[in-house]
Structures are given as structure tokens and as C-alpha cells.
Coordinates of N, CA and C and ligand atoms in Angstrom, one line a residue:
M347 N 36.1 150.4 206.3 CA 37.3 149.6 205.9 C 38.5 150.4 205.9
K348 N 39.6 150.0 206.5 CA 40.9 150.7 206.4 C 41.4 150.6 205.0
K349 N 42.1 151.6 204.6 CA 42.7 151.5 203.3 C 44.0 150.7 203.4
L350 N 44.3 149.9 202.3 CA 45.5 149.1 202.3 C 46.5 150.0 201.5
I351 N 47.6 150.3 202.1 CA 48.7 151.0 201.5 C 49.8 150.1 201.2
A352 N 50.0 149.7 199.9 CA 50.9 148.6 199.5 C 52.0 149.2 198.7
G353 N 53.2 148.9 199.1 CA 54.4 149.3 198.4 C 55.0 148.2 197.6
N354 N 55.1 148.4 196.3 CA 55.8 147.5 195.4 C 57.1 148.0 195.0
W355 N 58.2 147.5 195.7 CA 59.5 148.0 195.5 C 60.1 147.5 194.2
K356 N 59.5 146.6 193.5 CA 60.0 146.1 192.3 C 61.5 145.6 192.4
M357 N 62.3 145.8 191.4 CA 63.7 145.2 191.4 C 64.6 146.4 191.7
N358 N 64.5 146.9 192.9 CA 65.3 148.1 193.3 C 66.0 147.9 194.6
G359 N 67.2 148.4 194.7 CA 67.9 148.6 196.0 C 68.7 147.4 196.4
D360 N 69.8 147.7 197.1 CA 70.6 146.6 197.8 C 70.1 146.4 199.2
K361 N 70.8 145.5 199.9 CA 70.3 145.2 201.2 C 70.3 146.4 202.1
A362 N 71.4 147.2 202.1 CA 71.4 148.4 203.0 C 70.2 149.3 202.7
A363 N 70.0 149.5 201.4 CA 68.9 150.4 201.0 C 67.5 149.9 201.5
A364 N 67.3 148.5 201.4 CA 66.1 147.9 201.7 C 65.8 148.1 203.2
V365 N 66.9 147.8 204.0 CA 66.7 147.9 205.5 C 66.5 149.4 205.9
A366 N 67.3 150.3 205.2 CA 67.1 151.7 205.6 C 65.7 152.2 205.3
L367 N 65.2 151.8 204.1 CA 63.8 152.2 203.7 C 62.8 151.7 204.7
M368 N 63.0 150.4 205.1 CA 62.0 149.8 206.0 C 62.0 150.5 207.3
K369 N 63.2 150.8 207.8 CA 63.3 151.5 209.1 C 62.7 152.9 209.0
D370 N 62.9 153.5 207.9 CA 62.4 154.9 207.7 C 60.9 154.9 207.7
V371 N 60.3 153.9 207.0 CA 58.8 153.8 206.9 C 58.3 153.5 208.3
E372 N 58.9 152.5 209.0 CA 58.4 152.2 210.4 C 58.5 153.4 211.3
G373 N 59.7 154.1 211.2 CA 59.9 155.3 212.0 C 58.8 156.3 211.8
K374 N 58.4 156.5 210.6 CA 57.4 157.5 210.3 C 56.0 157.1 210.8
I375 N 55.7 155.8 210.7 CA 54.5 155.3 211.2 C 54.5 155.5 212.8
A376 N 55.6 155.1 213.4 CA 55.7 155.3 214.9 C 55.5 156.7 215.3
A377 N 56.0 157.6 214.5 CA 55.9 159.1 214.8 C 54.4 159.6 214.6
N378 N 53.7 158.8 213.8 CA 52.3 159.3 213.5 C 51.3 158.1 213.6
P379 N 51.2 157.6 214.8 CA 50.4 156.3 215.0 C 48.9 156.4 214.6
G380 N 48.4 157.6 214.4 CA 47.1 157.8 214.0 C 46.9 157.2 212.6
L381 N 48.0 157.1 211.8 CA 47.9 156.5 210.5 C 47.3 155.1 210.6
L382 N 47.5 154.4 211.7 CA 47.1 153.0 211.8 C 45.6 152.9 212.0
T383 N 44.9 154.0 212.3 CA 43.5 153.9 212.5 C 42.8 154.0 211.1
T384 N 43.5 154.5 210.1 CA 42.9 154.6 208.7 C 43.6 153.7 207.7
C385 N 44.8 153.2 208.0 CA 45.5 152.5 207.0 C 46.1 151.2 207.5
D386 N 46.2 150.2 206.7 CA 47.0 149.0 206.9 C 48.2 149.1 205.9
F387 N 49.3 148.7 206.3 CA 50.5 148.8 205.4 C 51.1 147.4 205.0
V388 N 51.5 147.3 203.8 CA 52.3 146.2 203.4 C 53.4 146.6 202.4
V389 N 54.6 146.0 202.6 CA 55.7 146.3 201.7 C 56.1 145.1 201.0
C390 N 56.4 145.2 199.7 CA 56.8 144.0 198.9 C 58.2 144.2 198.3
P391 N 59.2 143.8 199.0 CA 60.6 144.0 198.5 C 60.9 142.8 197.6
P392 N 62.1 143.0 196.9 CA 62.5 141.8 196.1 C 62.7 140.6 197.0
F393 N 62.6 139.4 196.4 CA 62.7 138.1 197.2 C 63.9 138.1 198.1
V394 N 65.1 138.5 197.5 CA 66.3 138.4 198.3 C 66.4 139.3 199.5
H395 N 65.5 140.3 199.6 CA 65.5 141.2 200.7 C 64.4 140.9 201.7
L396 N 63.6 139.9 201.4 CA 62.4 139.6 202.3 C 62.8 139.4 203.8
A397 N 63.9 138.6 204.0 CA 64.2 138.2 205.4 C 64.7 139.4 206.2
W398 N 65.5 140.3 205.6 CA 66.0 141.4 206.5 C 65.0 142.5 206.6
V399 N 64.2 142.6 205.5 CA 63.1 143.6 205.7 C 62.1 143.1 206.8
K400 N 61.9 141.8 206.8 CA 61.0 141.2 207.9 C 61.6 141.6 209.3
D401 N 62.9 141.5 209.4 CA 63.5 141.8 210.7 C 63.4 143.2 211.2
N402 N 63.0 144.1 210.2 CA 62.9 145.5 210.6 C 61.4 146.0 210.5
L403 N 60.5 145.0 210.4 CA 59.1 145.4 210.4 C 58.5 145.6 211.8
N404 N 57.6 146.4 211.9 CA 56.9 146.6 213.2 C 55.4 146.5 212.9
K405 N 54.9 147.6 212.3 CA 53.4 147.7 212.0 C 53.0 147.3 210.6
S406 N 54.0 147.1 209.7 CA 53.7 146.8 208.4 C 53.7 145.3 208.2
A407 N 53.0 144.8 207.2 CA 53.0 143.4 206.8 C 54.0 143.3 205.6
L408 N 54.4 142.0 205.4 CA 55.4 141.7 204.4 C 54.7 141.0 203.2
G409 N 55.1 141.4 202.0 CA 54.6 140.8 200.8 C 55.7 140.5 199.8
A410 N 55.4 139.5 199.0 CA 56.4 139.2 197.9 C 55.7 139.7 196.6
Q411 N 56.5 139.7 195.5 CA 56.1 140.3 194.2 C 55.6 139.2 193.2
D412 N 55.8 137.9 193.6 CA 55.3 136.8 192.7 C 55.5 135.6 193.5
C413 N 55.0 134.4 193.0 CA 55.3 133.1 193.6 C 55.1 132.1 192.5
S414 N 55.5 130.9 192.8 CA 55.4 129.8 191.8 C 54.0 129.2 192.0
E415 N 53.5 128.5 191.0 CA 52.2 127.8 191.0 C 52.5 126.3 191.5
K416 N 53.8 126.0 191.7 CA 54.2 124.7 192.1 C 54.6 124.7 193.6
A417 N 54.3 123.6 194.3 CA 54.6 123.6 195.7 C 56.1 123.4 196.1
S418 N 56.8 122.6 195.3 CA 58.2 122.4 195.5 C 58.8 121.6 194.3
G419 N 60.1 121.5 194.3 CA 60.7 120.5 193.3 C 61.6 121.2 192.3
A420 N 61.8 120.6 191.2 CA 62.8 121.0 190.2 C 62.2 122.2 189.3
F421 N 62.2 123.4 189.9 CA 61.7 124.5 189.2 C 62.7 125.7 189.4
T422 N 63.8 125.6 188.7 CA 64.9 126.5 189.0 C 64.5 127.9 188.9
G423 N 64.9 128.7 189.9 CA 64.6 130.1 189.9 C 63.3 130.5 190.5
D424 N 62.4 129.5 190.8 CA 61.1 129.8 191.3 C 61.0 129.8 192.8
T425 N 60.0 130.4 193.4 CA 59.9 130.5 194.8 C 58.5 130.0 195.2
A426 N 58.4 129.0 196.1 CA 57.1 128.4 196.4 C 56.4 129.3 197.4
P427 N 55.0 129.4 197.4 CA 54.3 130.1 198.4 C 54.6 129.7 199.8
S428 N 54.9 128.4 200.1 CA 55.2 128.0 201.4 C 56.5 128.6 201.9
M429 N 57.4 128.9 201.0 CA 58.7 129.6 201.3 C 58.5 131.0 201.7
L430 N 57.5 131.6 201.0 CA 57.2 133.0 201.4 C 56.6 133.1 202.7
K431 N 55.7 132.2 203.0 CA 55.0 132.1 204.3 C 56.1 131.9 205.4
D432 N 57.0 131.0 205.1 CA 58.1 130.6 206.1 C 59.0 131.8 206.4
V433 N 59.2 132.7 205.4 CA 60.1 133.9 205.7 C 59.3 135.0 206.3
G434 N 58.0 134.8 206.5 CA 57.2 135.8 207.2 C 56.3 136.7 206.3
A435 N 56.2 136.3 205.1 CA 55.3 137.1 204.2 C 53.8 136.7 204.5
T436 N 53.0 137.7 204.4 CA 51.5 137.4 204.5 C 50.8 137.7 203.2
Y437 N 51.4 138.5 202.3 CA 50.8 138.9 201.0 C 51.7 138.4 199.9
V438 N 51.1 138.3 198.7 CA 51.9 138.2 197.5 C 51.2 138.9 196.3
I439 N 51.9 139.7 195.6 CA 51.4 140.3 194.4 C 51.4 139.3 193.3
L440 N 50.3 139.2 192.5 CA 50.3 138.2 191.4 C 49.7 138.9 190.2
G441 N 50.2 138.5 189.0 CA 49.7 139.0 187.7 C 49.9 140.5 187.5
H442 N 51.0 141.0 188.1 CA 51.4 142.4 187.8 C 51.6 142.5 186.3
S443 N 51.3 143.7 185.8 CA 51.4 143.9 184.3 C 52.8 143.6 183.8
E444 N 53.8 143.9 184.7 CA 55.2 143.6 184.3 C 55.5 142.1 184.1
R445 N 54.8 141.3 184.9 CA 54.9 139.9 184.8 C 54.1 139.4 183.6
R446 N 52.9 140.0 183.4 CA 52.1 139.6 182.3 C 52.8 140.0 181.0
Q447 N 53.5 141.1 181.0 CA 54.1 141.6 179.8 C 55.5 141.0 179.5
Y448 N 56.4 140.9 180.5 CA 57.7 140.5 180.3 C 57.9 139.0 180.5
H449 N 57.0 138.4 181.2 CA 57.1 136.9 181.5 C 55.9 136.2 180.9
K450 N 55.2 136.9 180.1 CA 54.1 136.2 179.3 C 53.1 135.5 180.3
E451 N 52.9 136.0 181.4 CA 52.0 135.3 182.4 C 50.6 135.5 181.9
A452 N 49.8 134.4 181.8 CA 48.4 134.5 181.4 C 47.5 134.2 182.6
D453 N 46.3 134.5 182.4 CA 45.3 134.4 183.5 C 45.3 133.0 184.1
A454 N 45.4 132.0 183.3 CA 45.3 130.6 183.9 C 46.5 130.4 184.9
L455 N 47.7 130.9 184.5 CA 48.8 130.7 185.4 C 48.7 131.5 186.7
I456 N 48.2 132.7 186.5 CA 48.0 133.6 187.7 C 47.0 132.9 188.6
N457 N 45.9 132.4 188.0 CA 44.9 131.6 188.8 C 45.5 130.5 189.6
A458 N 46.4 129.7 189.0 CA 47.0 128.6 189.6 C 48.0 129.1 190.8
K459 N 48.7 130.1 190.5 CA 49.6 130.7 191.5 C 48.7 131.2 192.7
A460 N 47.6 131.9 192.4 CA 46.8 132.4 193.5 C 46.1 131.3 194.3
A461 N 45.7 130.2 193.6 CA 45.1 129.1 194.4 C 46.1 128.5 195.4
L462 N 47.3 128.3 194.9 CA 48.3 127.7 195.8 C 48.7 128.7 196.9
A463 N 48.8 130.0 196.6 CA 49.2 131.0 197.6 C 48.1 131.0 198.7
N464 N 46.8 131.0 198.3 CA 45.7 131.0 199.2 C 45.8 129.7 200.1
Q465 N 46.1 128.6 199.5 CA 46.2 127.3 200.2 C 47.3 127.4 201.3
N466 N 48.3 128.2 201.0 CA 49.4 128.4 202.0 C 49.2 129.5 202.9
G467 N 48.0 130.1 202.9 CA 47.6 131.1 203.9 C 48.1 132.5 203.5
L468 N 48.5 132.7 202.2 CA 48.9 134.0 201.8 C 47.7 134.8 201.2
I469 N 47.7 136.1 201.4 CA 46.7 137.0 200.8 C 47.2 137.4 199.5
T470 N 46.5 137.2 198.4 CA 47.0 137.6 197.1 C 46.5 139.0 196.8
I471 N 47.4 139.8 196.1 CA 47.0 141.0 195.5 C 47.0 140.8 194.0
I472 N 45.9 140.6 193.4 CA 45.8 140.2 192.0 C 45.6 141.4 191.1
C473 N 46.5 141.7 190.2 CA 46.5 142.9 189.4 C 45.8 142.7 188.1
V474 N 45.0 143.7 187.7 CA 44.3 143.7 186.4 C 44.5 145.1 185.9
G475 N 44.3 145.2 184.6 CA 44.4 146.6 184.0 C 44.7 146.5 182.5
E476 N 44.2 147.5 181.8 CA 44.3 147.5 180.3 C 45.5 148.2 179.8
L477 N 45.9 147.9 178.6 CA 47.0 148.6 177.9 C 46.4 149.9 177.3
E478 N 47.3 150.8 177.0 CA 46.8 152.1 176.4 C 46.0 151.8 175.1
A479 N 46.5 150.9 174.3 CA 45.8 150.7 173.0 C 44.4 150.1 173.3
E480 N 44.3 149.3 174.3 CA 43.0 148.7 174.6 C 42.0 149.7 175.1
R481 N 42.5 150.7 175.9 CA 41.6 151.8 176.3 C 41.2 152.6 175.1
E482 N 42.2 152.9 174.2 CA 41.8 153.7 173.1 C 40.8 153.0 172.2
A483 N 40.9 151.7 172.2 CA 39.9 150.9 171.4 C 38.6 150.7 172.1
G484 N 38.5 151.3 173.3 CA 37.2 151.1 174.1 C 37.0 149.8 174.7
K485 N 38.1 149.0 174.9 CA 38.0 147.6 175.3 C 38.4 147.4 176.8
E486 N 38.5 148.5 177.6 CA 39.1 148.4 178.9 C 38.2 147.5 179.8
F487 N 36.9 147.6 179.7 CA 36.0 146.8 180.6 C 36.1 145.3 180.2
D488 N 36.1 145.1 178.9 CA 36.2 143.7 178.4 C 37.5 143.0 178.9
V489 N 38.6 143.8 178.8 CA 39.9 143.3 179.2 C 39.9 143.0 180.7
V490 N 39.5 143.9 181.5 CA 39.5 143.7 182.9 C 38.5 142.6 183.4
S491 N 37.4 142.6 182.7 CA 36.5 141.5 183.0 C 37.1 140.1 182.8
Q492 N 37.7 140.0 181.7 CA 38.4 138.7 181.3 C 39.5 138.4 182.3
Q493 N 40.3 139.4 182.6 CA 41.4 139.1 183.6 C 40.9 138.7 185.0
L494 N 39.8 139.4 185.4 CA 39.2 139.0 186.7 C 38.7 137.6 186.7
S495 N 37.9 137.3 185.7 CA 37.3 136.0 185.7 C 38.3 134.9 185.5
G496 N 39.4 135.2 184.7 CA 40.4 134.2 184.5 C 41.4 134.0 185.7
S497 N 41.7 135.1 186.4 CA 42.8 135.1 187.4 C 42.3 134.7 188.8
L498 N 41.1 135.0 189.1 CA 40.6 134.7 190.5 C 40.3 133.3 190.6
P499 N 41.0 132.6 191.6 CA 40.8 131.2 191.8 C 39.6 130.8 192.5
E500 N 39.2 129.6 192.4 CA 38.1 129.0 193.3 C 38.6 129.3 194.7
G501 N 37.6 129.7 195.5 CA 37.9 129.8 196.9 C 38.4 131.2 197.3
A502 N 38.5 132.1 196.3 CA 38.9 133.5 196.5 C 37.8 134.1 197.3
N503 N 38.2 134.9 198.4 CA 37.2 135.6 199.1 C 37.8 136.9 199.6
A504 N 37.0 137.7 200.3 CA 37.5 139.1 200.7 C 38.6 139.0 201.8
Q505 N 38.7 137.8 202.4 CA 39.8 137.7 203.4 C 41.1 137.3 202.8
N506 N 41.1 136.6 201.7 CA 42.4 136.1 201.1 C 42.8 136.7 199.8
T507 N 42.0 137.7 199.4 CA 42.3 138.2 198.0 C 42.0 139.8 198.0
V508 N 42.9 140.5 197.4 CA 42.8 141.9 197.1 C 42.9 142.1 195.6
I509 N 42.1 143.0 195.0 CA 42.3 143.3 193.6 C 43.0 144.6 193.5
A510 N 44.0 144.7 192.5 CA 44.6 146.0 192.2 C 44.3 146.3 190.8
Y511 N 43.6 147.4 190.6 CA 43.4 147.9 189.2 C 44.5 148.9 188.8
E512 N 45.3 148.5 187.9 CA 46.4 149.3 187.4 C 46.4 149.4 185.9
P513 N 45.8 150.6 185.4 CA 45.9 150.8 184.0 C 47.4 150.8 183.6
V514 N 47.7 149.9 182.6 CA 49.2 149.7 182.3 C 49.8 151.1 181.9
W515 N 49.1 151.9 181.2 CA 49.6 153.1 180.6 C 49.9 154.2 181.8
A516 N 49.4 153.9 183.0 CA 49.6 154.8 184.1 C 50.7 154.4 185.0
I517 N 51.3 153.2 184.7 CA 52.4 152.7 185.6 C 53.7 153.3 185.3
G518 N 54.3 154.0 186.2 CA 55.6 154.5 186.1 C 55.7 155.6 185.0
T519 N 54.6 156.1 184.6 CA 54.6 157.1 183.5 C 54.3 158.5 184.0
G520 N 53.9 158.6 185.2 CA 53.4 159.9 185.7 C 52.0 160.2 185.3
K521 N 51.4 159.4 184.4 CA 50.0 159.6 184.0 C 49.1 158.9 185.0
T522 N 48.1 159.5 185.4 CA 47.1 158.8 186.2 C 45.8 158.8 185.5
A523 N 45.0 157.8 185.8 CA 43.6 157.8 185.3 C 42.9 159.0 186.0
T524 N 41.9 159.5 185.3 CA 41.1 160.6 185.9 C 40.2 159.9 187.0
P525 N 39.8 160.7 188.0 CA 38.9 160.2 189.0 C 37.6 159.5 188.4
D526 N 37.1 160.1 187.3 CA 35.9 159.5 186.6 C 36.3 158.1 186.1
D527 N 37.4 158.0 185.4 CA 37.9 156.7 184.9 C 38.0 155.7 186.0
I528 N 38.6 156.1 187.1 CA 38.8 155.2 188.2 C 37.5 154.8 188.8
K529 N 36.6 155.8 189.0 CA 35.3 155.5 189.6 C 34.5 154.5 188.7
A530 N 34.6 154.7 187.4 CA 33.8 153.8 186.5 C 34.4 152.4 186.6
M531 N 35.7 152.3 186.6 CA 36.3 150.9 186.5 C 36.2 150.2 187.9
H532 N 36.4 151.0 189.0 CA 36.2 150.3 190.3 C 34.8 149.9 190.5
A533 N 33.8 150.7 190.1 CA 32.4 150.3 190.2 C 32.2 149.0 189.4
F534 N 32.8 148.9 188.2 CA 32.6 147.8 187.3 C 33.2 146.5 188.0
I535 N 34.4 146.7 188.6 CA 35.1 145.6 189.3 C 34.2 145.1 190.5
R536 N 33.7 146.1 191.2 CA 32.9 145.8 192.4 C 31.7 144.9 191.9
Q537 N 31.1 145.4 190.9 CA 29.9 144.6 190.4 C 30.2 143.2 190.0
K538 N 31.4 143.0 189.3 CA 31.8 141.7 188.9 C 32.1 140.8 190.2
L539 N 32.7 141.4 191.2 CA 33.0 140.7 192.4 C 31.8 140.3 193.1
E540 N 30.8 141.2 193.1 CA 29.5 140.9 193.8 C 28.8 139.8 193.1
Q541 N 28.9 139.8 191.8 CA 28.2 138.7 191.0 C 28.8 137.4 191.3
R542 N 30.1 137.4 191.5 CA 30.7 136.1 191.6 C 30.9 135.5 193.0
L543 N 31.1 136.5 193.9 CA 31.5 136.0 195.3 C 30.4 136.5 196.3
A544 N 30.2 135.6 197.3 CA 29.3 135.9 198.4 C 29.7 137.2 199.1
D545 N 31.0 137.4 199.3 CA 31.4 138.6 200.1 C 32.2 139.6 199.1
G546 N 31.8 139.6 197.9 CA 32.4 140.5 196.9 C 32.4 141.9 197.3
K547 N 31.3 142.3 198.0 CA 31.2 143.7 198.4 C 32.3 144.2 199.4
N548 N 32.9 143.2 200.0 CA 34.0 143.5 201.0 C 35.4 143.3 200.5
M549 N 35.5 142.9 199.3 CA 36.9 142.6 198.8 C 37.5 144.0 198.5
R550 N 38.8 144.2 199.0 CA 39.5 145.4 198.7 C 39.8 145.6 197.2
I551 N 39.6 146.8 196.7 CA 40.0 147.1 195.3 C 41.0 148.3 195.4
L552 N 42.3 148.0 195.1 CA 43.3 149.1 195.1 C 43.4 149.7 193.8
Y553 N 43.8 151.0 193.7 CA 44.2 151.6 192.5 C 45.7 151.7 192.5
G554 N 46.3 151.5 191.3 CA 47.7 151.7 191.1 C 48.1 152.3 189.8
G555 N 49.2 153.0 189.8 CA 49.6 153.7 188.6 C 49.9 155.2 188.9
S556 N 51.2 155.4 189.2 CA 51.7 156.8 189.5 C 50.9 157.5 190.6
V557 N 50.6 156.7 191.6 CA 50.0 157.3 192.8 C 51.2 158.0 193.6
K558 N 50.9 159.2 194.0 CA 51.9 160.0 194.7 C 51.2 160.9 195.8
P559 N 51.9 161.5 196.7 CA 51.2 162.4 197.7 C 50.3 163.4 197.1
S560 N 50.7 164.0 195.9 CA 49.9 165.1 195.4 C 48.6 164.6 194.7
N561 N 48.5 163.4 194.4 CA 47.2 162.9 193.8 C 46.4 161.9 194.7
A562 N 47.0 161.5 195.8 CA 46.4 160.4 196.6 C 45.1 160.8 197.2
A563 N 45.0 162.0 197.7 CA 43.7 162.4 198.4 C 42.5 162.3 197.4
E564 N 42.8 162.8 196.2 CA 41.7 162.7 195.1 C 41.4 161.3 194.8
I565 N 42.4 160.4 194.7 CA 42.1 159.0 194.3 C 41.4 158.3 195.4
F566 N 41.9 158.6 196.7 CA 41.2 157.9 197.8 C 39.8 158.4 198.0
G567 N 39.5 159.5 197.5 CA 38.1 160.0 197.6 C 37.1 159.4 196.6
V568 N 37.6 158.6 195.7 CA 36.8 157.9 194.7 C 36.1 156.7 195.3
D569 N 34.8 156.5 195.0 CA 34.1 155.3 195.6 C 34.8 154.0 195.2
N570 N 34.8 153.1 196.1 CA 35.3 151.7 195.8 C 36.8 151.7 195.6
V571 N 37.5 152.8 196.0 CA 39.0 152.7 196.1 C 39.4 152.4 197.6
D572 N 39.9 151.2 197.8 CA 40.1 150.7 199.1 C 41.6 150.7 199.5
G573 N 42.4 151.5 198.7 CA 43.8 151.5 199.0 C 44.6 151.8 197.7
A574 N 45.9 151.6 197.8 CA 46.7 151.9 196.6 C 47.9 150.9 196.5
L575 N 48.2 150.5 195.3 CA 49.5 149.8 195.0 C 50.5 150.8 194.4
I576 N 51.5 151.0 195.2 CA 52.4 152.1 194.9 C 53.8 151.6 194.5
G577 N 54.3 152.0 193.3 CA 55.6 151.6 192.8 C 56.6 152.6 193.2
G578 N 56.9 153.5 192.3 CA 58.0 154.5 192.4 C 57.9 155.2 193.8
A579 N 56.8 155.7 194.1 CA 56.6 156.5 195.4 C 56.8 155.7 196.6
S580 N 56.8 154.4 196.5 CA 57.0 153.5 197.7 C 58.5 153.4 198.1
L581 N 59.4 153.9 197.2 CA 60.8 153.8 197.4 C 61.3 155.0 198.3
K582 N 60.4 156.0 198.5 CA 60.8 157.1 199.4 C 59.8 157.1 200.5
A583 N 60.3 156.9 201.8 CA 59.4 156.8 202.9 C 58.5 158.0 203.0
D584 N 59.1 159.2 202.8 CA 58.3 160.4 202.9 C 57.1 160.4 201.9
D585 N 57.3 159.9 200.7 CA 56.2 159.8 199.7 C 55.2 158.7 200.1
F586 N 55.7 157.6 200.5 CA 54.9 156.4 200.9 C 54.0 156.8 202.0
I587 N 54.6 157.4 203.1 CA 53.8 157.8 204.2 C 52.9 159.0 203.9
G588 N 53.4 159.9 203.0 CA 52.6 161.1 202.6 C 51.3 160.6 201.9
I589 N 51.4 159.5 201.1 CA 50.2 159.0 200.5 C 49.2 158.5 201.6
A590 N 49.8 157.8 202.5 CA 48.9 157.2 203.6 C 48.3 158.4 204.4
A591 N 49.0 159.5 204.6 CA 48.5 160.6 205.4 C 47.4 161.3 204.7
S592 N 47.2 161.0 203.4 CA 46.1 161.7 202.7 C 44.8 160.9 202.7
V593 N 44.8 159.8 203.4 CA 43.5 159.1 203.7 C 42.8 159.8 204.7
K594 N 41.5 160.1 204.4 CA 40.7 160.9 205.4 C 39.9 159.9 206.3
Ligands
PGA1214 P1 54.0 153.2 189.9 O1 53.9 151.6 189.9 O2 53.4 153.7 191.2 O3 55.5 153.5 189.8 O4 53.3 153.7 188.7 C1 52.7 151.0 190.4 C2 52.9 149.5 190.2 O5 53.4 149.0 189.2 O6 52.4 148.7 191.1

């Protein structure tokens, strides 16, 4: 299975910066086409930049960072999955810890968003991961198990869903989980997916949280790591492509 290299640009950059970054990423992929034999790429810019980033895509796929659980109507500020599809997105990140934390998104809402996204032909990247206090209390497996069972909608399968394990304490902090921690959690997630889904063994499980060129090779070497969800390092084409280049 190729690794999925997913960039989560979060709420960064103006139009010029978004276009320049996309051009830079595509230029580096074009200069090193061998990357496409080991990696698939997706970039997830802010909503307002989706259209012009799409205009500058070549080998990468386009993703959004969230979507509504409603199809259309009086939901000020929200964006329907069909609109994302219409603008050229094929992926959508759902249940990112920043949405769970700052927008109080719960598993049931993420589940409803994912179901509608799948119905509209989008591939979801569903994020799970424990808080630092939860890990310290030895509850990381319980937390992730509950997030997985609550957030994955009916009809989720290896074609329309990707899981991203992002320990919240490792996001944007420079701290990464140890290879042993990642191995244990990804094996646990794999087991849960296999129990629930006919094709659970084929569902991609990404790792996220301070992934950078200097630690990517070690992370990609861990069993059941099928790619990375990359925040800070996805804002620099050199780093984003450097991470992809460390896939063996
Ligand atoms: P980070 O973010 O790479 O900056 O830690 C990852 C994410 O939040 O998806």
C-alpha cells in the first residue's frame, strides 16, 4: 500500500501564499516523480483557498478540513460536503482534535458528518487521539476505542475512510510519540477496524503529531503506519516533500 502524505494547512496563509506553496509542492513532486511510486499526496487548505489551490494541483489530491453534517440550508458559516466535492475536493478531515477541543465536536456529530461526506463521494480522514492527561492516566486505549466506535459511520470502508491517530499532546508541540507507543496504538486501531469492518485490514491508519523530515523515516518504519497527517511541516514544501522522501 502506498503511504498517504496528507498536509493539514490549518488556518494559515493568504491566497498568494497558498498558491505559492501548492506550486512549490507540485514542482518538487515533478522533479522527483519516483515519490509517486511510494506515496499518494493530499493537501487540505483553508476553505477559502480550496478553489485556487485546486487550480494549481497536478499530482496531489485536494481535501478540506471540516464539513457540515447537513446537506444544505440555513446553517450560517457551514460548508456542505457537496460543495467540497463541487470545488474539486476528494478528501475531508473530520474530528480533528482542534475541532473536538475548540468547537466541542463529539463523536456523534463527527459520525454524522462522515456519513454525509461518504454519501457525497468524499474520503474522510477521521482523527482520533488522547489528551496528555488521558495518557498519563493510562486511558489512551479506552479513549481511542470510544472515538473510533463513535465516529466511524455505517458504511465506512477502506475505500472511503482513513483513520489518523494523533495524540493531542504531540500536535504542534515538537513532542512525538515513541515508535513503541505508535506501534502499540496502531496495532490496537488495526484490531478494532478488523473486528468491525470486512476490509478493516486495508484501511489506512495515519500517524500525526509533529511529524517532520528528521523523524519521518522512523515513524514510517512502524507497523501499521500507512502515512502521516502533517500540520506545521506541511507549510514548507521542502519539509512536506522531505517527509515523503523518507518513505522506503
Ligand atoms: P503538527 O499537526 O504536525 O503541526 O503537529 C498535525 C495535525 O494537527 O494534523
